[in-house]
Structures are given as C-alpha cells and as structure tokens.
PDB file of C-alpha atoms in Angstrom:
ATOM      1  CA  UNK A 284       4.508 -40.800   2.986  1.00 57.00           C
ATOM      2  CA  UNK A 285       4.965 -39.816   6.621  1.00 70.00           C
ATOM      3  CA  UNK A 286       2.390 -38.196   8.867  1.00 65.00           C
ATOM      4  CA  UNK A 287       4.427 -34.961   8.675  1.00 67.00           C
ATOM      5  CA  UNK A 288       3.973 -34.957   4.868  1.00 73.00           C
ATOM      6  CA  UNK A 289       0.195 -35.062   5.322  1.00 84.00           C
ATOM      7  CA  UNK A 290      -0.048 -32.295   7.912  1.00 87.00           C
ATOM      8  CA  UNK A 291      -2.018 -29.221   6.885  1.00 90.00           C
ATOM      9  CA  UNK A 292      -0.581 -26.076   8.476  1.00 90.00           C
ATOM     10  CA  UNK A 293      -2.087 -22.623   8.077  1.00 95.00           C
ATOM     11  CA  UNK A 294       0.157 -19.641   7.335  1.00 95.00           C
ATOM     12  CA  UNK A 295      -0.979 -16.267   8.596  1.00 97.00           C
ATOM     13  CA  UNK A 296       0.537 -13.844   6.121  1.00 97.00           C
ATOM     14  CA  UNK A 297       0.669 -10.852   8.490  1.00 97.00           C
ATOM     15  CA  UNK A 298       2.507 -12.915  11.121  1.00 97.00           C
ATOM     16  CA  UNK A 299       4.823 -14.418   8.523  1.00 97.00           C
ATOM     17  CA  UNK A 300       5.836 -10.992   7.196  1.00 98.00           C
ATOM     18  CA  UNK A 301       6.371  -9.745  10.763  1.00 97.00           C
ATOM     19  CA  UNK A 302       8.798 -12.636  11.418  1.00 97.00           C
ATOM     20  CA  UNK A 303      11.622 -11.137   9.316  1.00 96.00           C
ATOM     21  CA  UNK A 304      13.043  -7.739   8.368  1.00 96.00           C
ATOM     22  CA  UNK A 305      15.462  -8.493   5.524  1.00 95.00           C
ATOM     23  CA  UNK A 306      14.541  -7.090   2.141  1.00 95.00           C
ATOM     24  CA  UNK A 307      15.001  -8.911  -1.166  1.00 93.00           C
ATOM     25  CA  UNK A 308      15.519 -12.165   0.769  1.00 92.00           C
ATOM     26  CA  UNK A 309      12.464 -14.362   0.129  1.00 95.00           C
ATOM     27  CA  UNK A 310      11.152 -16.757   2.773  1.00 96.00           C
ATOM     28  CA  UNK A 311       9.618 -20.086   1.804  1.00 96.00           C
ATOM     29  CA  UNK A 312       6.023 -20.189   3.034  1.00 96.00           C
ATOM     30  CA  UNK A 313       4.942 -23.404   1.279  1.00 95.00           C
ATOM     31  CA  UNK A 314       5.669 -25.797  -1.569  1.00 95.00           C
ATOM     32  CA  UNK A 315       3.189 -27.631  -3.759  1.00 95.00           C
ATOM     33  CA  UNK A 316       3.408 -29.543  -7.017  1.00 96.00           C
ATOM     34  CA  UNK A 317       6.989 -28.449  -7.645  1.00 95.00           C
ATOM     35  CA  UNK A 318       6.119 -24.810  -7.012  1.00 96.00           C
ATOM     36  CA  UNK A 319       7.266 -22.491  -4.227  1.00 96.00           C
ATOM     37  CA  UNK A 320       5.194 -19.890  -2.425  1.00 97.00           C
ATOM     38  CA  UNK A 321       7.632 -17.263  -1.176  1.00 96.00           C
ATOM     39  CA  UNK A 322       7.180 -14.119   0.884  1.00 97.00           C
ATOM     40  CA  UNK A 323       9.468 -11.156   0.278  1.00 96.00           C
ATOM     41  CA  UNK A 324       9.858  -7.683   1.662  1.00 97.00           C
ATOM     42  CA  UNK A 325      10.802  -5.268  -1.081  1.00 97.00           C
ATOM     43  CA  UNK A 326      12.286  -1.830  -0.585  1.00 97.00           C
ATOM     44  CA  UNK A 327      13.928   0.254  -3.299  1.00 97.00           C
ATOM     45  CA  UNK A 328      15.123  -1.227  -6.590  1.00 96.00           C
ATOM     46  CA  UNK A 329      16.110  -4.824  -7.291  1.00 95.00           C
ATOM     47  CA  UNK A 330      18.394  -6.010 -10.121  1.00 92.00           C
ATOM     48  CA  UNK A 331      17.294  -6.405 -13.722  1.00 95.00           C
ATOM     49  CA  UNK A 332      16.855 -10.100 -14.486  1.00 93.00           C
ATOM     50  CA  UNK A 333      14.715 -12.720 -16.183  1.00 94.00           C
ATOM     51  CA  UNK A 334      13.834 -16.338 -15.532  1.00 92.00           C
ATOM     52  CA  UNK A 335      14.401 -18.173 -18.840  1.00 93.00           C
ATOM     53  CA  UNK A 336      12.478 -21.274 -17.721  1.00 93.00           C
ATOM     54  CA  UNK A 337       9.908 -19.944 -15.269  1.00 94.00           C
ATOM     55  CA  UNK A 338       6.922 -17.634 -15.076  1.00 95.00           C
ATOM     56  CA  UNK A 339       6.801 -15.583 -11.853  1.00 96.00           C
ATOM     57  CA  UNK A 340       3.681 -14.393 -10.048  1.00 97.00           C
ATOM     58  CA  UNK A 341       3.792 -11.266  -7.863  1.00 98.00           C
ATOM     59  CA  UNK A 342       0.895 -10.668  -5.418  1.00 98.00           C
ATOM     60  CA  UNK A 343       1.182  -7.475  -3.379  1.00 98.00           C
ATOM     61  CA  UNK A 344      -0.052  -8.089   0.170  1.00 98.00           C
ATOM     62  CA  UNK A 345       0.843  -4.669   1.600  1.00 98.00           C
ATOM     63  CA  UNK A 346       2.265  -1.491   0.098  1.00 98.00           C
ATOM     64  CA  UNK A 347       2.776  -1.033  -3.619  1.00 98.00           C
ATOM     65  CA  UNK A 348       5.365  -1.838  -6.241  1.00 98.00           C
ATOM     66  CA  UNK A 349       6.215  -1.452  -9.900  1.00 98.00           C
ATOM     67  CA  UNK A 350       7.319  -4.224 -12.206  1.00 98.00           C
ATOM     68  CA  UNK A 351       9.631  -2.406 -14.590  1.00 98.00           C
ATOM     69  CA  UNK A 352       9.793  -4.217 -17.928  1.00 97.00           C
ATOM     70  CA  UNK A 353      12.580  -3.634 -20.464  1.00 93.00           C
ATOM     71  CA  UNK A 354      10.397  -4.549 -23.438  1.00 90.00           C
ATOM     72  CA  UNK A 355       7.024  -3.169 -22.431  1.00 88.00           C
ATOM     73  CA  UNK A 356       5.027  -0.843 -20.241  1.00 95.00           C
ATOM     74  CA  UNK A 357       5.748  -0.936 -16.523  1.00 97.00           C
ATOM     75  CA  UNK A 358       3.079  -2.532 -14.334  1.00 98.00           C
ATOM     76  CA  UNK A 359       1.944  -0.761 -11.158  1.00 98.00           C
ATOM     77  CA  UNK A 360       0.618  -3.020  -8.400  1.00 98.00           C
ATOM     78  CA  UNK A 361      -1.171  -1.983  -5.209  1.00 98.00           C
ATOM     79  CA  UNK A 362      -2.123  -4.157  -2.234  1.00 98.00           C
ATOM     80  CA  UNK A 363      -4.474  -6.898  -3.393  1.00 98.00           C
ATOM     81  CA  UNK A 364      -3.253  -6.812  -7.000  1.00 98.00           C
ATOM     82  CA  UNK A 365      -1.134  -9.365  -8.820  1.00 98.00           C
ATOM     83  CA  UNK A 366       0.624  -9.877 -12.126  1.00 98.00           C
ATOM     84  CA  UNK A 367       2.532 -12.663 -13.821  1.00 98.00           C
ATOM     85  CA  UNK A 368       5.848 -11.990 -15.538  1.00 96.00           C
ATOM     86  CA  UNK A 369       6.188 -14.588 -18.304  1.00 96.00           C
ATOM     87  CA  UNK A 370       9.356 -16.648 -18.574  1.00 95.00           C
ATOM     88  CA  UNK A 371      12.167 -14.882 -20.361  1.00 95.00           C
ATOM     89  CA  UNK A 372      10.803 -11.351 -19.810  1.00 96.00           C
ATOM     90  CA  UNK A 373      13.463  -9.080 -18.326  1.00 96.00           C
ATOM     91  CA  UNK A 374      12.083  -7.228 -15.320  1.00 96.00           C
ATOM     92  CA  UNK A 375      13.025  -5.344 -12.183  1.00 96.00           C
ATOM     93  CA  UNK A 376      10.779  -5.064  -9.109  1.00 97.00           C
ATOM     94  CA  UNK A 377      10.806  -1.583  -7.583  1.00 98.00           C
ATOM     95  CA  UNK A 378       9.127  -0.582  -4.312  1.00 98.00           C
ATOM     96  CA  UNK A 379      10.212   2.962  -3.323  1.00 96.00           C
ATOM     97  CA  UNK A 380       8.064   2.948  -0.181  1.00 97.00           C
ATOM     98  CA  UNK A 381       8.318  -0.778   0.543  1.00 97.00           C
ATOM     99  CA  UNK A 382       5.991  -3.687  -0.113  1.00 98.00           C
ATOM    100  CA  UNK A 383       5.202  -7.146   1.232  1.00 98.00           C
ATOM    101  CA  UNK A 384       4.871  -9.489  -1.739  1.00 98.00           C
ATOM    102  CA  UNK A 385       3.888 -13.133  -2.190  1.00 98.00           C
ATOM    103  CA  UNK A 386       5.775 -14.830  -5.036  1.00 97.00           C
ATOM    104  CA  UNK A 387       4.765 -18.036  -6.778  1.00 96.00           C
ATOM    105  CA  UNK A 388       7.314 -19.763  -8.999  1.00 94.00           C
ATOM    106  CA  UNK A 389       8.940 -23.174  -9.548  1.00 93.00           C
ATOM    107  CA  UNK A 390      10.875 -24.469  -6.535  1.00 92.00           C
ATOM    108  CA  UNK A 391      14.573 -23.713  -6.782  1.00 86.00           C
ATOM    109  CA  UNK A 392      14.114 -20.547  -8.825  1.00 84.00           C
ATOM    110  CA  UNK A 393      16.786 -17.977  -7.925  1.00 76.00           C
ATOM    111  CA  UNK A 394      15.281 -14.632  -7.001  1.00 78.00           C
ATOM    112  CA  UNK A 395      17.773 -12.922  -9.314  1.00 70.00           C
ATOM    113  CA  UNK A 396      17.120 -15.270 -12.235  1.00 67.00           C
ATOM    114  CA  UNK A 397      19.847 -14.957 -14.846  1.00 71.00           C
ATOM    115  CA  UNK A 398      21.518 -11.855 -13.330  1.00 70.00           C
ATOM    116  CA  UNK A 399      25.226 -12.228 -12.658  1.00 61.00           C
ATOM    117  CA  UNK A 400      27.078 -10.804  -9.715  1.00 56.00           C
ATOM    118  CA  UNK A 401      27.234 -10.841  -5.953  1.00 51.00           C
ATOM    119  CA  UNK A 402      23.505 -10.216  -5.518  1.00 52.00           C
ATOM    120  CA  UNK A 403      22.592 -13.599  -7.038  1.00 47.00           C
ATOM    121  CA  UNK A 404      20.740 -15.686  -4.458  1.00 52.00           C
ATOM    122  CA  UNK A 405      19.334 -19.146  -5.096  1.00 52.00           C
ATOM    123  CA  UNK A 406      18.791 -20.164  -1.488  1.00 61.00           C
ATOM    124  CA  UNK A 407      15.475 -19.411   0.147  1.00 70.00           C
ATOM    125  CA  UNK A 408      15.152 -19.340   3.922  1.00 75.00           C
ATOM    126  CA  UNK A 409      12.221 -21.177   5.505  1.00 78.00           C
ATOM    127  CA  UNK A 410       9.806 -19.129   7.591  1.00 80.00           C
TER     128      UNK A 410
END
C-alpha cells in the first residue's frame, strides 16, 4: 500500500457539483470496498433500465426527483431524502426541474444498466 492509498481527502459536495455542468454523466467522488460514490446532475427524463446484479442508492442533495418504477408506485424524493432501487427493478430517474444526486452502487456499474442504445455509458469521469 502506498502513502497515496492511505490519504484521507474530504469532498465538499457543493463544490464538487459546481465543478461540472453535464447532466446524466456521473462523476466519481470516491470508492470504497468495491463500491462507487458518484455525483450526478439530473435534468429531465433518463432511460428506463435496471441493474440485474446491483442495488442502487439515490440521495438527493439539491432539487427533487422521481424514481419511476415499472412494477410499483413511483417514489418522490426531495433534497435530503434517499431511496434504494433493488437489483433487477426497472426504473427511470426523472427530474423535471433538475437535481443534484449522490449515487452509491458497485464500482463499474453502468449508469444505464441493461438499457441498449447510444445512451449506454459505463465510464465514469473522476471529479
């Protein structure tokens, strides 16, 4: 283990969200125990998808969003609220007025899960 691996670095969420403008393009804020902490700006509707092998946590930092669920009631989230979408549950994040969201999921999880098409994105940009 190198000294860099043992460094503890704080992340100021407000500053981190201010460092990028792209929507639906998560930024990697941290990794721990095989999990990724990602920050994403959401605006409008994302694609319907699921993550067959991964639960996904959504924590709204600013704004509000809806987790639309194909097989259940939609979940409304305001700033300071969170929800976990269990693995395999088809969902679509929607944020008509925009939202800053912290995501927690296994490292390497594509933000579009099992959705096909040009919008599929597995790569996450570091902050």
